[in-house]
XYZ file of C-alpha atoms in Angstrom:
561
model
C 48.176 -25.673 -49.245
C 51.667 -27.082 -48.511
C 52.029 -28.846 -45.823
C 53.373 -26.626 -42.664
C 56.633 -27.354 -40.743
C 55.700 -26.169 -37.382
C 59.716 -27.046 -36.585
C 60.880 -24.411 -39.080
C 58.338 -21.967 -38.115
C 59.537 -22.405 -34.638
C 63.882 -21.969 -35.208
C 62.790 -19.172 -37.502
C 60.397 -17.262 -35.295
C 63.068 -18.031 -31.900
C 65.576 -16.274 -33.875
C 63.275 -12.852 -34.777
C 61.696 -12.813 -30.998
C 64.654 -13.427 -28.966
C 63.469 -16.603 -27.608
C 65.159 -17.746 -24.305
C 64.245 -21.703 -24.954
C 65.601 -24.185 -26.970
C 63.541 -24.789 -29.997
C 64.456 -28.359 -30.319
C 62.233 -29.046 -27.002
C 58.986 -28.189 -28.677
C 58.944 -31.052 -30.960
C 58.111 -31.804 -34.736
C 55.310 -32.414 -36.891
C 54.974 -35.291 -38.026
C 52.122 -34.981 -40.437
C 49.132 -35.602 -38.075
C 49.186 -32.625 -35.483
C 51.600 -30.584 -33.623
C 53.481 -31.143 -30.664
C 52.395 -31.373 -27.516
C 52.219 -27.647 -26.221
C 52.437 -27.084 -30.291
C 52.415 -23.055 -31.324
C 50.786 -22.014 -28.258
C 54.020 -23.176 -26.242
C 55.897 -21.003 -28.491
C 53.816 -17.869 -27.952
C 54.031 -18.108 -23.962
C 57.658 -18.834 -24.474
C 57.992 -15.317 -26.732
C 57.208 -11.660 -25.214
C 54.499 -10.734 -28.505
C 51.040 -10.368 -27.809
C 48.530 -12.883 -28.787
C 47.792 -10.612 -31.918
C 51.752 -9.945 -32.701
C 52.043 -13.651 -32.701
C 49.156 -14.304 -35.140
C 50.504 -11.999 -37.230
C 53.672 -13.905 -37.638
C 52.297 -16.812 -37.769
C 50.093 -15.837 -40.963
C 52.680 -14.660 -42.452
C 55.192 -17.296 -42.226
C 52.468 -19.965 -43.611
C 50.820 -17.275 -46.130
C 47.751 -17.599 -44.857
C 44.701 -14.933 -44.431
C 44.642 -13.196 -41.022
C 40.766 -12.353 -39.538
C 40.677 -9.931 -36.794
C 37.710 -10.541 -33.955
C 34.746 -8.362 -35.056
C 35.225 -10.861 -38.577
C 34.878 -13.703 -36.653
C 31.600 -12.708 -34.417
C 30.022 -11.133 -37.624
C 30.269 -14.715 -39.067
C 27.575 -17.506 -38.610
C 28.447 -19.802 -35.682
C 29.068 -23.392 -36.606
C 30.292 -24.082 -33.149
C 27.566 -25.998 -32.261
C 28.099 -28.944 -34.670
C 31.727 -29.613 -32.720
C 32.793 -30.950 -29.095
C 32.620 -27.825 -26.779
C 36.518 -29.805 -25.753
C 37.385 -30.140 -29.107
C 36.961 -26.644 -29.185
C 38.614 -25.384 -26.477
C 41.603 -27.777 -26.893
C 42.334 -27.216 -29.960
C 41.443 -23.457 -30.894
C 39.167 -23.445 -33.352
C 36.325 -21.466 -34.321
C 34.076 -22.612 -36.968
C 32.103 -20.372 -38.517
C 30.479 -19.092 -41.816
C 30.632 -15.909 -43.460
C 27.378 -13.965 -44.872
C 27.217 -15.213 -48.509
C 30.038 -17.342 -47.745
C 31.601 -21.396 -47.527
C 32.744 -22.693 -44.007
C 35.417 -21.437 -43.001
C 37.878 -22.690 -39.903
C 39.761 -19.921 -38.280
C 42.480 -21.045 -35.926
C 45.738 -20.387 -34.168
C 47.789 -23.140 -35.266
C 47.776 -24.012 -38.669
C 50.376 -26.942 -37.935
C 47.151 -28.963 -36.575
C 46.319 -31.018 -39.500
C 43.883 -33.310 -37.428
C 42.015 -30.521 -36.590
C 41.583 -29.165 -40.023
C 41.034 -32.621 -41.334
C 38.266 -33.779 -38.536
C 36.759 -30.374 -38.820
C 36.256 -30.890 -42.808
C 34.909 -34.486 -41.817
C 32.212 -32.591 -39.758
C 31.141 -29.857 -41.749
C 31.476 -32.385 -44.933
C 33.492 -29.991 -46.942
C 36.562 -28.787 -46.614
C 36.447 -25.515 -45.320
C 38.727 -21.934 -45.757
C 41.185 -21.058 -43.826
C 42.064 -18.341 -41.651
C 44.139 -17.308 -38.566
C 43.601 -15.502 -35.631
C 45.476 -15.443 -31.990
C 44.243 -17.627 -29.408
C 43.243 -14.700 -27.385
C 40.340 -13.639 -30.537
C 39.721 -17.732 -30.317
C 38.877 -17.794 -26.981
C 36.942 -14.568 -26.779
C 34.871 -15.881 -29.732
C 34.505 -19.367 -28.298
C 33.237 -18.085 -25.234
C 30.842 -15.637 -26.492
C 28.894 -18.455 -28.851
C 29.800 -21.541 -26.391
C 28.063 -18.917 -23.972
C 24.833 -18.574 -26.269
C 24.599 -22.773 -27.024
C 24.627 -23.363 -23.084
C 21.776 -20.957 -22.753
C 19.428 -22.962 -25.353
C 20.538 -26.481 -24.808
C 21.068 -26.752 -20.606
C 21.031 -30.306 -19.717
C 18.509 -31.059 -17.099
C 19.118 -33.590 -14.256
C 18.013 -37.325 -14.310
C 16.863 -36.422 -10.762
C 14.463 -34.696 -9.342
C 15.356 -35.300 -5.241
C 17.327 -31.942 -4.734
C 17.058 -32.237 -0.751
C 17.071 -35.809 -0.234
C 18.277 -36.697 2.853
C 19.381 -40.320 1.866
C 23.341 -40.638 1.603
C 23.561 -42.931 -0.802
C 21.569 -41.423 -3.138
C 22.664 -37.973 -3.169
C 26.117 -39.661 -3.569
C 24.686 -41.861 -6.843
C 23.036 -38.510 -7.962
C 26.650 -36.633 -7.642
C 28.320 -39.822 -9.689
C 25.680 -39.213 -12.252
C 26.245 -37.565 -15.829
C 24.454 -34.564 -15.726
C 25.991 -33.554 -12.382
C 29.809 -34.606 -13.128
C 28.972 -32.591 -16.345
C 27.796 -29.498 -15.075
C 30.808 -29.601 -12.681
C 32.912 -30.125 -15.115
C 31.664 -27.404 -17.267
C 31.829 -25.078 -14.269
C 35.799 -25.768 -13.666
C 36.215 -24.976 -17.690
C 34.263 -21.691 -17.279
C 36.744 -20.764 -14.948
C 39.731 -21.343 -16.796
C 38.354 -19.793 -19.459
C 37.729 -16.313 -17.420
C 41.142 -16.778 -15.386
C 39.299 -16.936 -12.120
C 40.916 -17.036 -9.032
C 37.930 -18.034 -6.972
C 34.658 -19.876 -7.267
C 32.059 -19.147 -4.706
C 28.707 -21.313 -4.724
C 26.241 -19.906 -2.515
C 22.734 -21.899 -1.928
C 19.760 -19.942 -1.362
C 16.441 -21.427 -0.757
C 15.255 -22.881 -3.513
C 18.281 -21.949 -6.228
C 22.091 -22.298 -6.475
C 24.573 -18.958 -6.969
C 27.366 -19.175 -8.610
C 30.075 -16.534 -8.617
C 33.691 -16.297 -9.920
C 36.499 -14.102 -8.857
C 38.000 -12.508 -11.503
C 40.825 -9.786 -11.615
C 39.888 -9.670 -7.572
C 36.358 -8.883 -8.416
C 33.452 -11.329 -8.282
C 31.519 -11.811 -11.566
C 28.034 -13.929 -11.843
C 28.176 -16.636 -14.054
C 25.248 -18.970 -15.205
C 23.984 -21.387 -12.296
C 23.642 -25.376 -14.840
C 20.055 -25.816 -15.087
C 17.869 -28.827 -13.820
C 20.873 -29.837 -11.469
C 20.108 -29.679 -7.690
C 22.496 -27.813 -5.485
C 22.976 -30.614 -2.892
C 24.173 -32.821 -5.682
C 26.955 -30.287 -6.796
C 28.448 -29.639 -3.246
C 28.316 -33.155 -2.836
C 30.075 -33.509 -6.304
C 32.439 -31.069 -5.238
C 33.007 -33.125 -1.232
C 33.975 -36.183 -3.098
C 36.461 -34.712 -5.295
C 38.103 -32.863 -2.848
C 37.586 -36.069 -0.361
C 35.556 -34.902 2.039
C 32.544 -36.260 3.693
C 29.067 -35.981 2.055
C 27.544 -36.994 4.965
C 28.831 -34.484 7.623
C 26.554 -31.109 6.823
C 26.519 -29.454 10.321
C 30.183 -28.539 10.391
C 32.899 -26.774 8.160
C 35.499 -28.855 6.557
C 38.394 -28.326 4.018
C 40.022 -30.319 1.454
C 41.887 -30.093 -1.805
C 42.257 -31.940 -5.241
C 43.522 -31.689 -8.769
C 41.147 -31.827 -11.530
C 42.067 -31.707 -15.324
C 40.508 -28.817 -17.012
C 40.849 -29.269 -21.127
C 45.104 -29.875 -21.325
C 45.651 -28.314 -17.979
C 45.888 -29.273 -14.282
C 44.461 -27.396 -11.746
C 44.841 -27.531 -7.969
C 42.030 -27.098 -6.388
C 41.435 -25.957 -2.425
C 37.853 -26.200 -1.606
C 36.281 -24.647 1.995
C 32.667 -25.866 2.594
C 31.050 -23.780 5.396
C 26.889 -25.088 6.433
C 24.975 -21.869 5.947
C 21.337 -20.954 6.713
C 19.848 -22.913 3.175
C 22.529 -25.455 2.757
C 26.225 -26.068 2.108
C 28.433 -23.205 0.547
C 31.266 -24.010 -0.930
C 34.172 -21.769 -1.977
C 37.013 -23.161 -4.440
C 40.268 -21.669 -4.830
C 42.043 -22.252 -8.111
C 45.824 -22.571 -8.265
C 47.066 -23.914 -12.316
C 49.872 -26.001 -12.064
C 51.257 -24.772 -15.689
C 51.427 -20.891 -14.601
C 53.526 -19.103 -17.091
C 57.192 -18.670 -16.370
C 58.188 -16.102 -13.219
C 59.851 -12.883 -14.460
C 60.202 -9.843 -11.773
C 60.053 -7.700 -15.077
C 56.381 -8.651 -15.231
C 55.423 -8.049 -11.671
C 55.455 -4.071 -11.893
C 58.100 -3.000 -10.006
C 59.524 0.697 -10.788
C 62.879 0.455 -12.131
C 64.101 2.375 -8.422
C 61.992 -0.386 -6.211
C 63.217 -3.528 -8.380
C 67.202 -2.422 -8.007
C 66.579 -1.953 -4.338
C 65.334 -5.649 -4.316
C 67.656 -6.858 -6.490
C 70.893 -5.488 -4.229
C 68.729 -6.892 -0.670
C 68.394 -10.290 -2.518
C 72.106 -10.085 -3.453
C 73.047 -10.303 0.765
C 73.916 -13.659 1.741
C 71.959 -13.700 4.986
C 68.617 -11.532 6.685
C 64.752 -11.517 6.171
C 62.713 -9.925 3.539
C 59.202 -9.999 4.411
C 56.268 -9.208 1.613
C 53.248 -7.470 3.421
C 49.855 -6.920 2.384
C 46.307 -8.936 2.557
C 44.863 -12.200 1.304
C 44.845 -11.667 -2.431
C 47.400 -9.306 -3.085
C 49.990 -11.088 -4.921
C 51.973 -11.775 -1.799
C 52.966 -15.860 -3.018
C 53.227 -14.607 -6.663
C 56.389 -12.235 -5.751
C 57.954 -14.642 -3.389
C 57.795 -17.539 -5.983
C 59.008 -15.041 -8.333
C 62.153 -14.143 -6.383
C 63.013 -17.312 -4.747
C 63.282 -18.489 -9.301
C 65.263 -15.214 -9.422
C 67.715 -16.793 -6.869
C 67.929 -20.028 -7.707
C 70.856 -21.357 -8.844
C 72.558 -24.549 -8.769
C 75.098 -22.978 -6.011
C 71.950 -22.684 -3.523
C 70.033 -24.501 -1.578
C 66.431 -23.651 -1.364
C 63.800 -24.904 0.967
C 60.125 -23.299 1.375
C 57.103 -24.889 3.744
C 54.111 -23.565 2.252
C 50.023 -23.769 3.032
C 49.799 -24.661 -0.406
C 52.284 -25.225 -2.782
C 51.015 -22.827 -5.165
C 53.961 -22.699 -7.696
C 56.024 -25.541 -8.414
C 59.052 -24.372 -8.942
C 61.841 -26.785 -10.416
C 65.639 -27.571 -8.117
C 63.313 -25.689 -5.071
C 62.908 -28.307 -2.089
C 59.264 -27.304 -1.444
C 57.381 -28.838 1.503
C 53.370 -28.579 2.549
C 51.984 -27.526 5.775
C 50.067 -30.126 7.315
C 49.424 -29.123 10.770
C 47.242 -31.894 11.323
C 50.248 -34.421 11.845
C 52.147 -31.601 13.772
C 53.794 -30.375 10.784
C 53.926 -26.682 11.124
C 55.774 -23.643 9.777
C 57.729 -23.429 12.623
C 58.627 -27.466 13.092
C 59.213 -27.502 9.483
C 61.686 -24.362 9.674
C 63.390 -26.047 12.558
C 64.333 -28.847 10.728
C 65.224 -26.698 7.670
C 67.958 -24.977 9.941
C 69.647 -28.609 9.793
C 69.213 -29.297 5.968
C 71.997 -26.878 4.971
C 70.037 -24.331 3.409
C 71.135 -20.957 1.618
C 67.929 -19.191 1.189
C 64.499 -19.896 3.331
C 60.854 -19.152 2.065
C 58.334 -19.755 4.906
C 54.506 -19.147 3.328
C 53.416 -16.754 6.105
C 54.188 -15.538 10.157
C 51.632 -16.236 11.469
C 52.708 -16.419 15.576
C 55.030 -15.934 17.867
C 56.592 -19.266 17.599
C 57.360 -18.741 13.526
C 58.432 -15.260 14.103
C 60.873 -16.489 16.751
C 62.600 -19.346 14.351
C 62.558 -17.376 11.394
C 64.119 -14.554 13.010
C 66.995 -16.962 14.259
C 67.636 -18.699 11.276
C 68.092 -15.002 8.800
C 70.381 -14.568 12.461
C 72.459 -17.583 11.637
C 73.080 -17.299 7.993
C 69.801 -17.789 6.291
C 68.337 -15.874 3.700
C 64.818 -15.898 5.059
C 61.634 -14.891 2.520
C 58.289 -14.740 3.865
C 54.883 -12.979 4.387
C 53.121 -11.207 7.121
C 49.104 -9.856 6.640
C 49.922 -5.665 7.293
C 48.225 -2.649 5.756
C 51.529 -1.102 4.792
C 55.465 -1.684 4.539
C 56.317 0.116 8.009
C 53.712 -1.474 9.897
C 55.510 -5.222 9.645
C 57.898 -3.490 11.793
C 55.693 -2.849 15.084
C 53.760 -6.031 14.240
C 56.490 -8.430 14.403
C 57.147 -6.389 17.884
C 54.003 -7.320 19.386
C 54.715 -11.473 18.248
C 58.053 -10.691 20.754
C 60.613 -10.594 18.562
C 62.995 -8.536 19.989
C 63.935 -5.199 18.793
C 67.870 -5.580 18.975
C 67.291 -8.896 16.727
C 64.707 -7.321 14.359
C 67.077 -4.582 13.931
C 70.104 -6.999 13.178
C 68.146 -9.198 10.702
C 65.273 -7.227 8.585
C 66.508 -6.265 5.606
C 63.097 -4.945 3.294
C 59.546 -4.907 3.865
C 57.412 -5.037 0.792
C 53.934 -4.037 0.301
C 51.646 -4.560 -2.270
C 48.311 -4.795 -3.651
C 46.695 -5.613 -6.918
C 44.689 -3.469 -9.304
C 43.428 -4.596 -12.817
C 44.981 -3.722 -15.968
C 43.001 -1.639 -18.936
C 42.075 -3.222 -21.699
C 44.607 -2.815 -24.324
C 42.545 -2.862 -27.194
C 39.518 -0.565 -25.861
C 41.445 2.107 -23.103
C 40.748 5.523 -23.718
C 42.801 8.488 -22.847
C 42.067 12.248 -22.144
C 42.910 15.230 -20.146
C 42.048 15.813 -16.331
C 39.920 18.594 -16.373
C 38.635 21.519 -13.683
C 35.049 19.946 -13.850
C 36.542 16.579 -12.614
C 38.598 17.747 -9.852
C 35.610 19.876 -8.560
C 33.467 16.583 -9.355
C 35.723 14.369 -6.914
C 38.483 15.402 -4.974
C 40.058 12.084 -4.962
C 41.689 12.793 -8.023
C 43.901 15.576 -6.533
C 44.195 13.053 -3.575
C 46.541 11.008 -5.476
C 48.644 13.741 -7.190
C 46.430 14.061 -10.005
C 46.144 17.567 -11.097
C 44.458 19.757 -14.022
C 45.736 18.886 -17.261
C 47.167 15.310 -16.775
C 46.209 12.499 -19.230
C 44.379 10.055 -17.521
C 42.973 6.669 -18.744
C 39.922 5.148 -18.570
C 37.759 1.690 -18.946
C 35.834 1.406 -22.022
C 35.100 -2.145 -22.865
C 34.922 -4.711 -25.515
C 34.518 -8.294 -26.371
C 37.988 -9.249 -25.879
C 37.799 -7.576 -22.062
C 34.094 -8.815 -21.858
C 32.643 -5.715 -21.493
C 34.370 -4.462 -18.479
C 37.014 -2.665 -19.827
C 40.250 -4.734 -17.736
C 41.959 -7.656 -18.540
C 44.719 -9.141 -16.437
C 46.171 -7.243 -12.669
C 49.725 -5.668 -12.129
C 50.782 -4.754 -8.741
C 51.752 -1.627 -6.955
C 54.312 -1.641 -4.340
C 56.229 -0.005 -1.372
C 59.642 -0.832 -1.039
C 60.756 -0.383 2.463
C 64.979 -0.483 2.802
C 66.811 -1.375 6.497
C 68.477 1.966 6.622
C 70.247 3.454 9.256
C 67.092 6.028 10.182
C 64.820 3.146 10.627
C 66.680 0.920 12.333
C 67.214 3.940 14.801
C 63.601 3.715 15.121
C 63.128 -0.437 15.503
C 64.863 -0.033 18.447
C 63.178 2.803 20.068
C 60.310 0.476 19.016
C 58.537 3.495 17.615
C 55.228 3.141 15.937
C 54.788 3.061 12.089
C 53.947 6.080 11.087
C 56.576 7.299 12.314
C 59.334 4.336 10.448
C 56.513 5.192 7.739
C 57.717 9.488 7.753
C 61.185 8.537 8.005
C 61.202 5.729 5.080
C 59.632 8.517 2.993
C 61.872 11.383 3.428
C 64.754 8.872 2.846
C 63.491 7.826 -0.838
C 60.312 5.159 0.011
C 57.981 5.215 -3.367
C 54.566 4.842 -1.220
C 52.169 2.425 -2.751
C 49.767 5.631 -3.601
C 52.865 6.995 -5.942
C 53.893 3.893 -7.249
C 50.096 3.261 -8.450
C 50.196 7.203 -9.610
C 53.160 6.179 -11.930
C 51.189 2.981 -13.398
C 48.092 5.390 -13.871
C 49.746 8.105 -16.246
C 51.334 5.625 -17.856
C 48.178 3.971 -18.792
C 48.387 0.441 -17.019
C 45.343 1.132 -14.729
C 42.795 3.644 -13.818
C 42.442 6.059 -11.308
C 39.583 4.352 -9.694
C 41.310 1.063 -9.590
C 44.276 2.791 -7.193
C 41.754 4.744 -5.068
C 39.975 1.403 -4.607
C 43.208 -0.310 -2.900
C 45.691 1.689 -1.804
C 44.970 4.461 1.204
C 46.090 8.169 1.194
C 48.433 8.719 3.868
């Protein structure tokens, strides 16, 4: 085979996908492997699917393409190989019934990979390629299976010793800084938000939030679960000897290429330490409001409040929703080299480059509402402060969208009209709320179907009889709904990936009326609807008969009202 250009591959493919980048930054080959970020860069940089990309990426090297139920059919080689070399490099060894090695992978530019994976199998082996989606669905399925056989087993056996020292030597050791390890790269690999580890009396729970659902994954074997809190305390700097009180700390760990900020709450519970770790990747893919989920109505009525030079937009909902997503995603919509922008967050989740962004630390006295004091003097154009949480921050904010500011932040409310009599009871007057609020968002998050395994039919009599919810949210007889299925790619659960659903409410004259009589919100909440306001239960209703999401998933956040 002739050797690849991944530099041609690149200008060629840029130009048939509409690529917004410039090629040149992705680097050449230079005969030993790609560039850093390599083909994979490319595809997040593109708007094909992981299979879409595959295909062109066969094509253009003229190589065979192998679809997933190939690859799991095949014999598993995987165990021969690094479980990192693996990952990093997306690969999948395998052999076919009757057949030689073969190496599928994503990136055919990768000659060290091909070459150290013929060094290992002592041949060299076919080649095929799949998208790193298949890859990583493949990898995790047999990775899975090895981990089951071969669990490593701890050089320990003191899993309540009371002695500092050496439950800190036994969280330094191997096995432990292994399984901990492993435990972070599970999580990448299932995009978990969340990882809750739970002791029980004599055994260790782990669980991982994924798509806003918790999932059990496999607890490491032969490692006691003092020694992995404590692993976890030391990372995130925290004291392994203080077990009789909560503490909180944070850290970034490297998880195959990838960084990953890590916030980590340990709470002493009835059999030991539980820990809960949130996950927050530092190399998120780029922030596009056409992704979010907006309908096209909701996202122009954004769009034209974001265009005002001064007032507040607040984004309601609760923890979890997607609140610091949609800010982060408007505040790179807005920025421009002719603003200023400054945000104080509790964390930084998104780094987001020419942003001035600042972290909470209210231990030193460095609050939201200090920190948006000073902003006020820093010459700022637009505002983002991570959350209201009392009167003090609602007072400040509220005079600096008064003076000028474009203020952006978030406030913890069931729906978009109840911000309104919320921010009332933190004393902010009415006559000022009035003058400043421009939009109240709401949102909430509800999983995506599985592309590849949805299925579709029509709503029939038996299933409105069955449950009523369905006519609940303007489902009727006759409507194509979709539905869950599962398959490898989705493990088995039949969703992949969450899109929001949203309540857009505008300033308008009506309301206002109503912020000043200081009316309550269902009331604002009647009035926002007869003016135009898509309600979160319509918005999801949209998302549903188009096939994004389920029924299910919309009764299971939003409320009928």
């Amino acid at each position: 085979m002739a050797s690849p250009n991944a530099h041609e591959f690149a200008a060629r493919f840029s130009q048939k996908a509409g690529l917004k980048a410039d090629v040149d930054k992705l680097g050449r080959l230079n005969g030993s492997g790609p560039a850093e970020g390599g083909l994979r860069k490319l595809w997040e940089m593109s708007e094909l699917s992981a299979n879409e990309f595959a295909d062109e990426v066969a094509l253009f090297f003229e190589l065979p393409r192998v679809a997933l139920q190939e690859m799991m059919a095949a014999e598993s080689r995987v165990q021969q190989f690094s479980r990192r070399f693996l990952r990093e490099m997306a690969v999948f060894p395998c052999q076919p019934p009757g057949g030689t090695p073969l190496l599928v992978l994503a990136d055919p530019t990768d000659r060290a990979s091909i070459q150290a994976a013929a060094i290992v199998l002592g041949m060299t082996p076919a080649i095929k390629v799949a998208s790193f989606e298949d890859i990583a669905t493949a990898l995790d399925q047999r990775l899975g299976e090895e981990e089951a056989v071969t669990a490593e087993t701890a050089a320990s056996s003191t899993a309540q010793d009371d002695d500092i020292d050496n439950l800190r030597d036994l969280a330094s050791g191997a096995p432990v800084v292994r399984a901990v390890s492993d435990m972070f790269e599970t999580a990448a690999e299932l995009r978990a938000s969340d990882i809750h580890i739970e002791p029980g009396r004599t055994s260790l729970v782990i669980r991982m939030r994924v798509d806003g659902l918790l999932r059990n994954v496999a607890t490491p074997s032969g490692v006691p679960p003092a020694a992995v809190i404590s692993r976890i305390k030391i990372l995130a700097g925290l004291n392994i000897a203080e077990r009789r009180l909560p503490q909180d700390g944070g850290a970034r760990v490297r998880v195959a290429r990838s960084e990953i900020d890590v916030r980590v709450a340990i709470m002493p519970t009835q059999h030991g330490e539980s820990a809960v770790i949130r996950l927050l990747p530092r190399d998120r893919a780029l922030l596009s409001i056409d992704k979010l989920g907006f309908l096209a109505g909701d996202q122009s009525k954004l769009r034209r409040m974001l265009a005002l030079p001064h007032g507040m937009v607040i984004v309601t909902g609760p923890t979890g929703s997607g609140k610091t997503t949609t800010l982060a995603t408007v505040l790179s919509l807005l920025n421009e080299p002719t603003r200023k922008i400054l945000t104080i967050e509790d964390p930084v989740e998104y780094e987001i480059p020419g942003v001035s962004q600042s972290q909470a630390k209210p231990s030193i006295g460095l609050t939201f509402a200090t920190a948006l004091r000073s902003f006020v003097r820093q010459d700022p154009d637009v505002i983002m402060v991570g959350e209201v949480r009392d009167s003090e921050t609602a007072h400040v904010a509220i005079h600096a969208a008064l003076t000028g500011h474009l203020v952006l932040t978030t406030l913890h409310t069931e729906t978009a009209a109840a911000a309104v009599p919320r921010l009332l009871d933190l004393g902010v007057e009415a006559f000022l709320l009035r003058s400043t609020l421009r939009a109240v968002i709401a949102q909430r998050l509800v999983r995506q179907l599985c592309d590849r395994c949805k299925a579709s039919r029509p709503l029939t009599h038996a299933d409105v009889e069955a449950d009523p919810r369905y006519t609940a949210v303007g489902l009727s007889v006759g409507n194509v709904i979709f539905e869950p299925v599962g398959c490898e790619r989705c493990s088995g659960v039949g969703y992949r990936g969450r899109i929001g659903v949203f309540e857009v409410l505008e300033m308008n004259e009506d309301v206002r009326a109503l912020v000043e009589e200081k009316s309550d919100w269902e009331s604002i909440d009647k009035v926002a609807i007869r003016n135009g306001m898509t309600t979160m239960i319509e918005d999801g209703l949209a998302k549903c008969l188009s096939g994004m999401t389920s029924a299910a998933e919309i009764l299971r956040v939003t409320t009928v009202r």
